[in-house]
Amino acid sequence: MKKSTTLLIGILVLCILSSSFALAEEDPRLALSMEMIHGVHELANDEQYFQFTGFMEHNDGMNFIAPLAETDCSDLRQAYSVRFPAVDMMMLLAGTNMSKPGKTKCKLSVYHVDSLWNGFKSPAAISQSTFLSWSRSYAAPVDFQDSTWIMDCGGAVYCVTFLETGEGIITATAAPMFLDDGETIESIKDFIRERLPFAVFEPIKRPKP
């Protein structure tokens, strides 16, 4: 039992260290994140998309999308990669018994912190965030690890998740994390730490000008 515990702790430490080393150089997911965020921003400014779906006509509550649409999503100011090694460890231990759909659902519930944040605000916030969410699949970069990125672009904050959804395939999903007056990306960081204390944050280096 003692040996098993020591081994698990060792694996957990390696997970944390490897996530730090992966960000030592510019991570290829940075470019993918910005691409996904631009997709969300285009949707926020697409009047024909709104008219075709009729979403806002039937969405009661505050309009969180309008302020987001006015920001400059190309202006990357601050970003963090968030990993959940404890959840990864639980997935590893449950690997022999849990179904693949079960694993995927469990990871989604943790890594999609946008749902946690927006859901805490109001039903309108989470429905509007879902309305703008944008997903694409890519070939997995070398040494890929599941992760969530929270990114301040022009004063608006976005969540981009990267999860392995097939052999050598990752699915990236971007969604806004709506802010009230006075809130920043640091407010979101504190919120996540309070509710998911096992989260590990790593700052993402911005690209050189």
PDB file of C-alpha atoms in Angstrom, residues 1 21-22 30 38 45 52 67 71 82-83 101-102 116-118 128 135 140 149 157 159 179 182-183 186 188 200 209:
ATOM      1  CA  MET A   1       0.000   0.000   0.000  1.00  0.00           C
ATOM      2  CA  PHE A  21       8.070  22.496 -18.832  1.00  0.00           C
ATOM      3  CA  ALA A  22       5.576  22.429 -21.717  1.00  0.00           C
ATOM      4  CA  LEU A  30      -1.434  29.536 -28.183  1.00  0.00           C
ATOM      5  CA  HIS A  38     -11.558  34.867 -33.148  1.00  0.00           C
ATOM      6  CA  ASN A  45     -20.618  40.276 -34.201  1.00  0.00           C
ATOM      7  CA  PHE A  52     -31.275  33.286 -38.355  1.00  0.00           C
ATOM      8  CA  PRO A  67     -19.944  44.328 -24.460  1.00  0.00           C
ATOM      9  CA  THR A  71     -13.601  44.317 -27.466  1.00  0.00           C
ATOM     10  CA  VAL A  82      -5.104  25.423 -15.939  1.00  0.00           C
ATOM     11  CA  ARG A  83      -4.590  21.732 -15.313  1.00  0.00           C
ATOM     12  CA  PRO A 101     -17.888   8.267 -22.775  1.00  0.00           C
ATOM     13  CA  GLY A 102     -17.856   8.278 -18.968  1.00  0.00           C
ATOM     14  CA  LEU A 116     -18.922  26.854 -13.784  1.00  0.00           C
ATOM     15  CA  TRP A 117     -18.283  30.610 -13.925  1.00  0.00           C
ATOM     16  CA  ASN A 118     -21.167  31.612 -16.200  1.00  0.00           C
ATOM     17  CA  GLN A 128     -25.400  33.162 -24.134  1.00  0.00           C
ATOM     18  CA  SER A 135     -15.284  23.964 -31.396  1.00  0.00           C
ATOM     19  CA  ALA A 140      -2.624  16.682 -31.243  1.00  0.00           C
ATOM     20  CA  TRP A 149      -6.747  28.047 -20.921  1.00  0.00           C
ATOM     21  CA  VAL A 157     -11.995  36.710 -20.919  1.00  0.00           C
ATOM     22  CA  CYS A 159     -12.012  29.848 -21.859  1.00  0.00           C
ATOM     23  CA  LEU A 179     -17.448  39.789 -16.590  1.00  0.00           C
ATOM     24  CA  GLY A 182     -14.745  45.437 -11.664  1.00  0.00           C
ATOM     25  CA  GLU A 183     -14.123  41.772 -12.516  1.00  0.00           C
ATOM     26  CA  GLU A 186      -7.815  37.380 -11.683  1.00  0.00           C
ATOM     27  CA  ILE A 188     -11.963  34.146 -12.415  1.00  0.00           C
ATOM     28  CA  VAL A 200      -2.722  24.106 -11.128  1.00  0.00           C
ATOM     29  CA  PRO A 209       6.221  41.308 -30.977  1.00  0.00           C
TER      30      PRO A 209
END
